Coordinates of C-alpha atoms and ligand atoms in Angstrom, one line a residue:
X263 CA 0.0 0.0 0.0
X264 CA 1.4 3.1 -0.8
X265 CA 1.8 6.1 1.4
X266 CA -1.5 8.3 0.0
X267 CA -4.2 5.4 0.9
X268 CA -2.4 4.5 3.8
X269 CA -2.3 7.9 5.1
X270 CA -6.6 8.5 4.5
X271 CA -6.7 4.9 5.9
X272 CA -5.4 6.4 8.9
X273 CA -7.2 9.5 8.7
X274 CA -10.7 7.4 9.0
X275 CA -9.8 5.9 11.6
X276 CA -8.8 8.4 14.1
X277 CA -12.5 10.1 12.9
X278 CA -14.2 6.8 13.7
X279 CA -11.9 6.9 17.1
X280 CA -13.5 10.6 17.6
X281 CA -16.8 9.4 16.6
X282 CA -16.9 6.5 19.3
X283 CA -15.8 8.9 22.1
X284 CA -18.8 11.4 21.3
X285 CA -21.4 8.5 21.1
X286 CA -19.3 7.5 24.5
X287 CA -19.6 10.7 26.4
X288 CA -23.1 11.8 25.0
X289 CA -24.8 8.7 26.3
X290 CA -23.5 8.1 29.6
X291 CA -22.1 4.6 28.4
X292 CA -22.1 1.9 30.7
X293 CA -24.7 3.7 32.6
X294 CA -27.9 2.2 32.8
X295 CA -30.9 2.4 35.0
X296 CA -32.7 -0.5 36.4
X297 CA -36.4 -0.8 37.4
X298 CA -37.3 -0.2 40.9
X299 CA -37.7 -4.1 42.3
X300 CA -37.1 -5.2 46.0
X301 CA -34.3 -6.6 47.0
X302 CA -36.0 -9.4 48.0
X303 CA -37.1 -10.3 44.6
X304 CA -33.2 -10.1 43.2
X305 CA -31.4 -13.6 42.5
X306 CA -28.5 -13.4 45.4
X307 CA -26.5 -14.7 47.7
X308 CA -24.3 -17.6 47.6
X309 CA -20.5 -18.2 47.1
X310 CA -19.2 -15.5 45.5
X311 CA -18.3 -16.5 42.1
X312 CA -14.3 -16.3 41.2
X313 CA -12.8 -13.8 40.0
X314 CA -12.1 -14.6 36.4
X315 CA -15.1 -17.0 36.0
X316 CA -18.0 -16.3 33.9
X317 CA -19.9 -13.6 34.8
X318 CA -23.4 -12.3 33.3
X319 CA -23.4 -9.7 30.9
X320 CA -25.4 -7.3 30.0
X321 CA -26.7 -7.9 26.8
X322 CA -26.7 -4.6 24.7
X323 CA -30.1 -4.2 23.4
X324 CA -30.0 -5.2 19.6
X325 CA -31.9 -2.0 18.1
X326 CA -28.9 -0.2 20.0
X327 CA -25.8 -1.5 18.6
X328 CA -23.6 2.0 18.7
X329 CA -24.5 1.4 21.9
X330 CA -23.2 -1.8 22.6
X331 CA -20.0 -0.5 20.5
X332 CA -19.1 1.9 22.8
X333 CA -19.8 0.0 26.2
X334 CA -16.5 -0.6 28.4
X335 CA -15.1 -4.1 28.2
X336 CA -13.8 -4.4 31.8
X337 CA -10.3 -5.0 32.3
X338 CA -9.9 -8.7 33.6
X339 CA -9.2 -9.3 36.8
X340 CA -5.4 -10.7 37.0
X341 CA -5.4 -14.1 38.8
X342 CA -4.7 -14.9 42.5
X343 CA -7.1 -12.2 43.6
X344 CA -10.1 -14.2 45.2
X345 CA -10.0 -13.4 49.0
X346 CA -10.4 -10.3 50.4
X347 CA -6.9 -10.8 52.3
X348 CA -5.4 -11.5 48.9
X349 CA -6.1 -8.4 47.6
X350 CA -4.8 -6.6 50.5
X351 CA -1.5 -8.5 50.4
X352 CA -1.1 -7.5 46.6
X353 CA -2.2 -3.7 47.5
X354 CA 0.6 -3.7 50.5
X355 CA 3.1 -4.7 48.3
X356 CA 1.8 -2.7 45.1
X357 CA 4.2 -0.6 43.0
X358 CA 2.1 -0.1 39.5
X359 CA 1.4 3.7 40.0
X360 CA 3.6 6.6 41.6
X361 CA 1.6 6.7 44.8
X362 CA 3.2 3.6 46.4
X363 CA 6.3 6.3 46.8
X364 CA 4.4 8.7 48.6
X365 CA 2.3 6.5 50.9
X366 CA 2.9 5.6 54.5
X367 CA 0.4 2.8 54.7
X368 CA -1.8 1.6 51.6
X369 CA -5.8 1.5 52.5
X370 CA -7.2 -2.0 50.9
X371 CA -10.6 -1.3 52.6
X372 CA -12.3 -3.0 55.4
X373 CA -15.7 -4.7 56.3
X374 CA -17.8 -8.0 56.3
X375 CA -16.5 -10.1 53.6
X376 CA -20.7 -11.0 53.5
X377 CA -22.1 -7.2 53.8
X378 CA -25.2 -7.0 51.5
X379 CA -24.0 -3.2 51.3
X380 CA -20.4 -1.8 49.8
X381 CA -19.8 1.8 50.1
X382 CA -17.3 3.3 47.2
X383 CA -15.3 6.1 47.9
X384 CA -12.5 8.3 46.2
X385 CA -9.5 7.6 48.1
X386 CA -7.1 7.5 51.4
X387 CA -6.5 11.0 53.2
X388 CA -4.1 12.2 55.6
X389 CA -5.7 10.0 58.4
X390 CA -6.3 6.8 56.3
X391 CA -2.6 6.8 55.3
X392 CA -1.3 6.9 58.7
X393 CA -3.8 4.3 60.4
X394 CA -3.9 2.3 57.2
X395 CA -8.1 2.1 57.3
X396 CA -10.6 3.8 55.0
X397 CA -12.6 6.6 56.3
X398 CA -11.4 6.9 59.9
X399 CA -10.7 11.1 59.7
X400 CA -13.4 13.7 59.5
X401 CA -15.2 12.5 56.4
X402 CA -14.9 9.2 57.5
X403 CA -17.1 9.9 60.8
X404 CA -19.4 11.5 59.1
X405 CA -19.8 8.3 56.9
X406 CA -19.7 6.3 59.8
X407 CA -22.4 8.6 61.5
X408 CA -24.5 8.0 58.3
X409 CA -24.5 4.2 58.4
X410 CA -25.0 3.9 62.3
X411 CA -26.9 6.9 63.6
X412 CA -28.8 7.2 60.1
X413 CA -28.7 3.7 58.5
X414 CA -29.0 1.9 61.8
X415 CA -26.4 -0.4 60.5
X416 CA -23.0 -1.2 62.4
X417 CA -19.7 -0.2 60.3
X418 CA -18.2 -4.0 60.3
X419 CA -21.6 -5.0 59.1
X420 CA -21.1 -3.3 55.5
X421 CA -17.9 -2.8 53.2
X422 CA -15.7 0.3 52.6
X423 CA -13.5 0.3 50.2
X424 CA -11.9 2.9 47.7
X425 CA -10.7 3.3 44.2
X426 CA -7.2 4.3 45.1
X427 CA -5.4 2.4 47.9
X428 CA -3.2 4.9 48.6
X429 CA -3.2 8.6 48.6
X430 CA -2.6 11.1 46.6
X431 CA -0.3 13.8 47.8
X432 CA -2.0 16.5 49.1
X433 CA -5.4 14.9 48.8
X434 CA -5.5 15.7 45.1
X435 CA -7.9 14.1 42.7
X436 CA -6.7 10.9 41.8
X437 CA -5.3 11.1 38.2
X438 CA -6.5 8.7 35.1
X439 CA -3.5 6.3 35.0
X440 CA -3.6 5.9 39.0
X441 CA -7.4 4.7 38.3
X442 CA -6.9 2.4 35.8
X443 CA -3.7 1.0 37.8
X444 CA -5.3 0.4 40.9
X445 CA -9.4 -0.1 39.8
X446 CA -8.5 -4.0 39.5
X447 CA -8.4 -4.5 43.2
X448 CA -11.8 -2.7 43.8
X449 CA -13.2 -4.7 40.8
X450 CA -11.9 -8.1 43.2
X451 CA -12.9 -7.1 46.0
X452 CA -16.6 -6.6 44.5
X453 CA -16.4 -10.0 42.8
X454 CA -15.4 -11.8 46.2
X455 CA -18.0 -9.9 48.4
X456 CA -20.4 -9.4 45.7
X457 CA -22.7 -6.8 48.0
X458 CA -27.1 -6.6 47.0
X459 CA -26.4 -3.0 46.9
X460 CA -23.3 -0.5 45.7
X461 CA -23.2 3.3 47.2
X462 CA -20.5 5.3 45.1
X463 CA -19.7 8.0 47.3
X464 CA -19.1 11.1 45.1
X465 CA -18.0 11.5 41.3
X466 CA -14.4 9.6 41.4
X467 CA -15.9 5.9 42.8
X468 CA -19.3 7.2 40.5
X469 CA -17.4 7.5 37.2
X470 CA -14.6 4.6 38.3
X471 CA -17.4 2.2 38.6
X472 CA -19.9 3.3 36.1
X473 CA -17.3 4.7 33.2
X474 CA -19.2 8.2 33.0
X475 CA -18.0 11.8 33.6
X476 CA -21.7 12.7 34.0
X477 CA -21.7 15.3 37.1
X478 CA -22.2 13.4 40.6
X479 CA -25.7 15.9 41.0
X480 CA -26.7 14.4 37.8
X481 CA -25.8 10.6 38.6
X482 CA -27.0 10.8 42.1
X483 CA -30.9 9.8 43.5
X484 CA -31.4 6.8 41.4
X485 CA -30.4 3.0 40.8
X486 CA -28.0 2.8 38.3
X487 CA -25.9 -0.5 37.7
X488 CA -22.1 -2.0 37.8
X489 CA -22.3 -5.5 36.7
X490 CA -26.0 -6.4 37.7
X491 CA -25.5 -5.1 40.9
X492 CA -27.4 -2.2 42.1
X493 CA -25.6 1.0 42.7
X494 CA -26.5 4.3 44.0
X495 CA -24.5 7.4 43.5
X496 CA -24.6 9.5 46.0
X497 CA -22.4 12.9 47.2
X498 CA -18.9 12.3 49.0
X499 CA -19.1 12.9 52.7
X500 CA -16.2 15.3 52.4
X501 CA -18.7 17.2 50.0
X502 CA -21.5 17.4 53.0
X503 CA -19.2 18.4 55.1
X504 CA -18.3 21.6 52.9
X505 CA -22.3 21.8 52.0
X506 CA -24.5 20.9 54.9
X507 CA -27.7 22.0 53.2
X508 CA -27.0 18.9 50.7
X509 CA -26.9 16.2 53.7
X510 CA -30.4 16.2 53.5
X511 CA -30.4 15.1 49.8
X512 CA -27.7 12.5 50.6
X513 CA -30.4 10.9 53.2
X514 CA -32.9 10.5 51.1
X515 CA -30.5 8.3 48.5
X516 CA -29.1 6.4 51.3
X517 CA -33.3 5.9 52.2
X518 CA -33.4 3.9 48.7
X519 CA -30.6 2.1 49.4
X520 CA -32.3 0.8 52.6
X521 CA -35.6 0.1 50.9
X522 CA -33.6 -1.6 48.6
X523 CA -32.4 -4.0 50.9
X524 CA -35.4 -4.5 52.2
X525 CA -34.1 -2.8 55.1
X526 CA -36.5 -0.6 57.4
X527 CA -36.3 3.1 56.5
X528 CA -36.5 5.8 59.5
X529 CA -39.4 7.9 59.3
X530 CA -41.5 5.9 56.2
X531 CA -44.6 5.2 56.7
X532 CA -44.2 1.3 57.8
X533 CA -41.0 1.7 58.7
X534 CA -40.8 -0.4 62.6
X535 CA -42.7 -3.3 61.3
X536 CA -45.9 -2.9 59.3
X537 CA -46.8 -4.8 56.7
Ligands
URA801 N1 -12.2 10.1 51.6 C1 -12.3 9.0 50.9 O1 -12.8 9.0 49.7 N2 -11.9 7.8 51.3 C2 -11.4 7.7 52.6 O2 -11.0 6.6 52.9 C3 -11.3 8.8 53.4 C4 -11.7 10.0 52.9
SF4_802 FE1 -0.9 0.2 43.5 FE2 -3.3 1.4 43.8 FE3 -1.4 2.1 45.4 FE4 -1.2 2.8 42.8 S1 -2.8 3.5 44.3 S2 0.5 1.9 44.1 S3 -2.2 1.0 41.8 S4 -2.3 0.1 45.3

């Protein structure tokens, strides 16, 4: 071939490229919504299947298939990684982004390898990195106050986890090639506990999880999925903690995620044992 065709070859390619990203961005790929059923009526629990076996997909609908062109094909996830202590042995030892030379402590995450619930979040601060646990500074009580004093659940009951294991300097926003590095342990971690219900806590576990840049205000209120399991976007709690007035918003997703477990919810009608 000579060097003319070669070079339009080329030239239609990167357009298609361009193309793919637009239809990407415009329609929120990966990101769909699923209907409103209970909990209770969702196939579950079980041994957690391995990482690496066959999983279900979600079929791209067939009158859609730009759609099914553009959705993310998740990274695998690499072998050896199916226990929870596994994954935090690979994460304490991890080298494959710049932050392992900045860390004091990496943060794997921490909870009931059976919680029904996993809570998503962005990534270590100052306080995670010394202590080594996720959401243990200011943030992290406010979290903690949401699952006790507002869910009524216990902390070791659920899962916390977040997308980076170890911080950013200076609390920064994580950057796209610490993401990708790191977003196979969270991906384990999800296929060993395997939670009924997901709660991304702000826009970096949102768009990690959900491959979307779609604001967090946007994302936030409703069910949206990550492989067939429910998951609800909600704001950070480092967010609320700059924005009271939006706590109250925050409480009425974490009320779906209740319902959604079947779970009572504080101040529904019902709620303390009705039918
Ligand atoms: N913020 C996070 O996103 N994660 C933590 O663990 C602590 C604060
Ligand atoms: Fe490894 Fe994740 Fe830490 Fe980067 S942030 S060094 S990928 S564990």
């Amino acid at each position: 071939v000579s060097a003319g065709p070669r070079r339009e070859l080329a030239g239609i390619a990167r357009e298609a490229r361009r193309l793919l990203e637009t239809v990407r961005e415009s329609r929120w790929s990966g990101v769909e919504a699923l209907p409103e059923t209970p909990a209770a009526a969702a196939p579950r629990r079980g041994a957690a299947p391995r990482p690496g076996a066959a999983r279900p997909r979600h079929p791209a609908p067939p009158e859609a298939p730009e759609q099914a062109a553009a959705a993310r094909v998740p990274e695998p996830i690499p072998p050896g990684l199916d226990t929870l202590e596994a994954v935090a042995a690979a994460v304490a030892s991890c080298t494959k982004c710049p932050l392992h030379a900045t860390r004091t402590k990496t943060v794997p995450g921490e909870g009931s390898p059976t919680a029904r619930l996993m809570f998503v979040g962005e990534a270590p601060g100052a306080d995670e990195d010394e202590q080594g646990r996720p959401f243990v500074g200011r943030a992290g009580q406010l979290l903690t106050d949401m699952i006790v004093k507002g869910m009524g659940l216990a902390r070791e009951e659920v899962f916390i986890a977040n997308v980076l294991k170890c911080r950013p300097p200076g609390n920064r926003d994580p950057l796209p090639n610490e993401v990708a590095a790191c977003l196979p342990y969270l991906r384990a971690q999800l296929a060993i506990v395997r939670p009924e219900v997901l709660c991304a806590l702000g826009r970096h576990a949102a768009h990690a999880l959900l491959d979307t840049k779609a604001p967090i205000g946007r994302l936030r209120g409703r069910f949206l999925q990550y492989e067939g399991i429910p998951l609800m976007p909600t704001f950070h709690p480092s967010y609320l903690l700059r924005t009271p007035g939006d706590k109250k918003i925050a409480w009425e997703d974490l009320k779906l995620v209740l319902a959604r477990l079947g779970l009572p919810v504080p101040g529904a009608r019902g709620a303390g044992g009705g039918a």
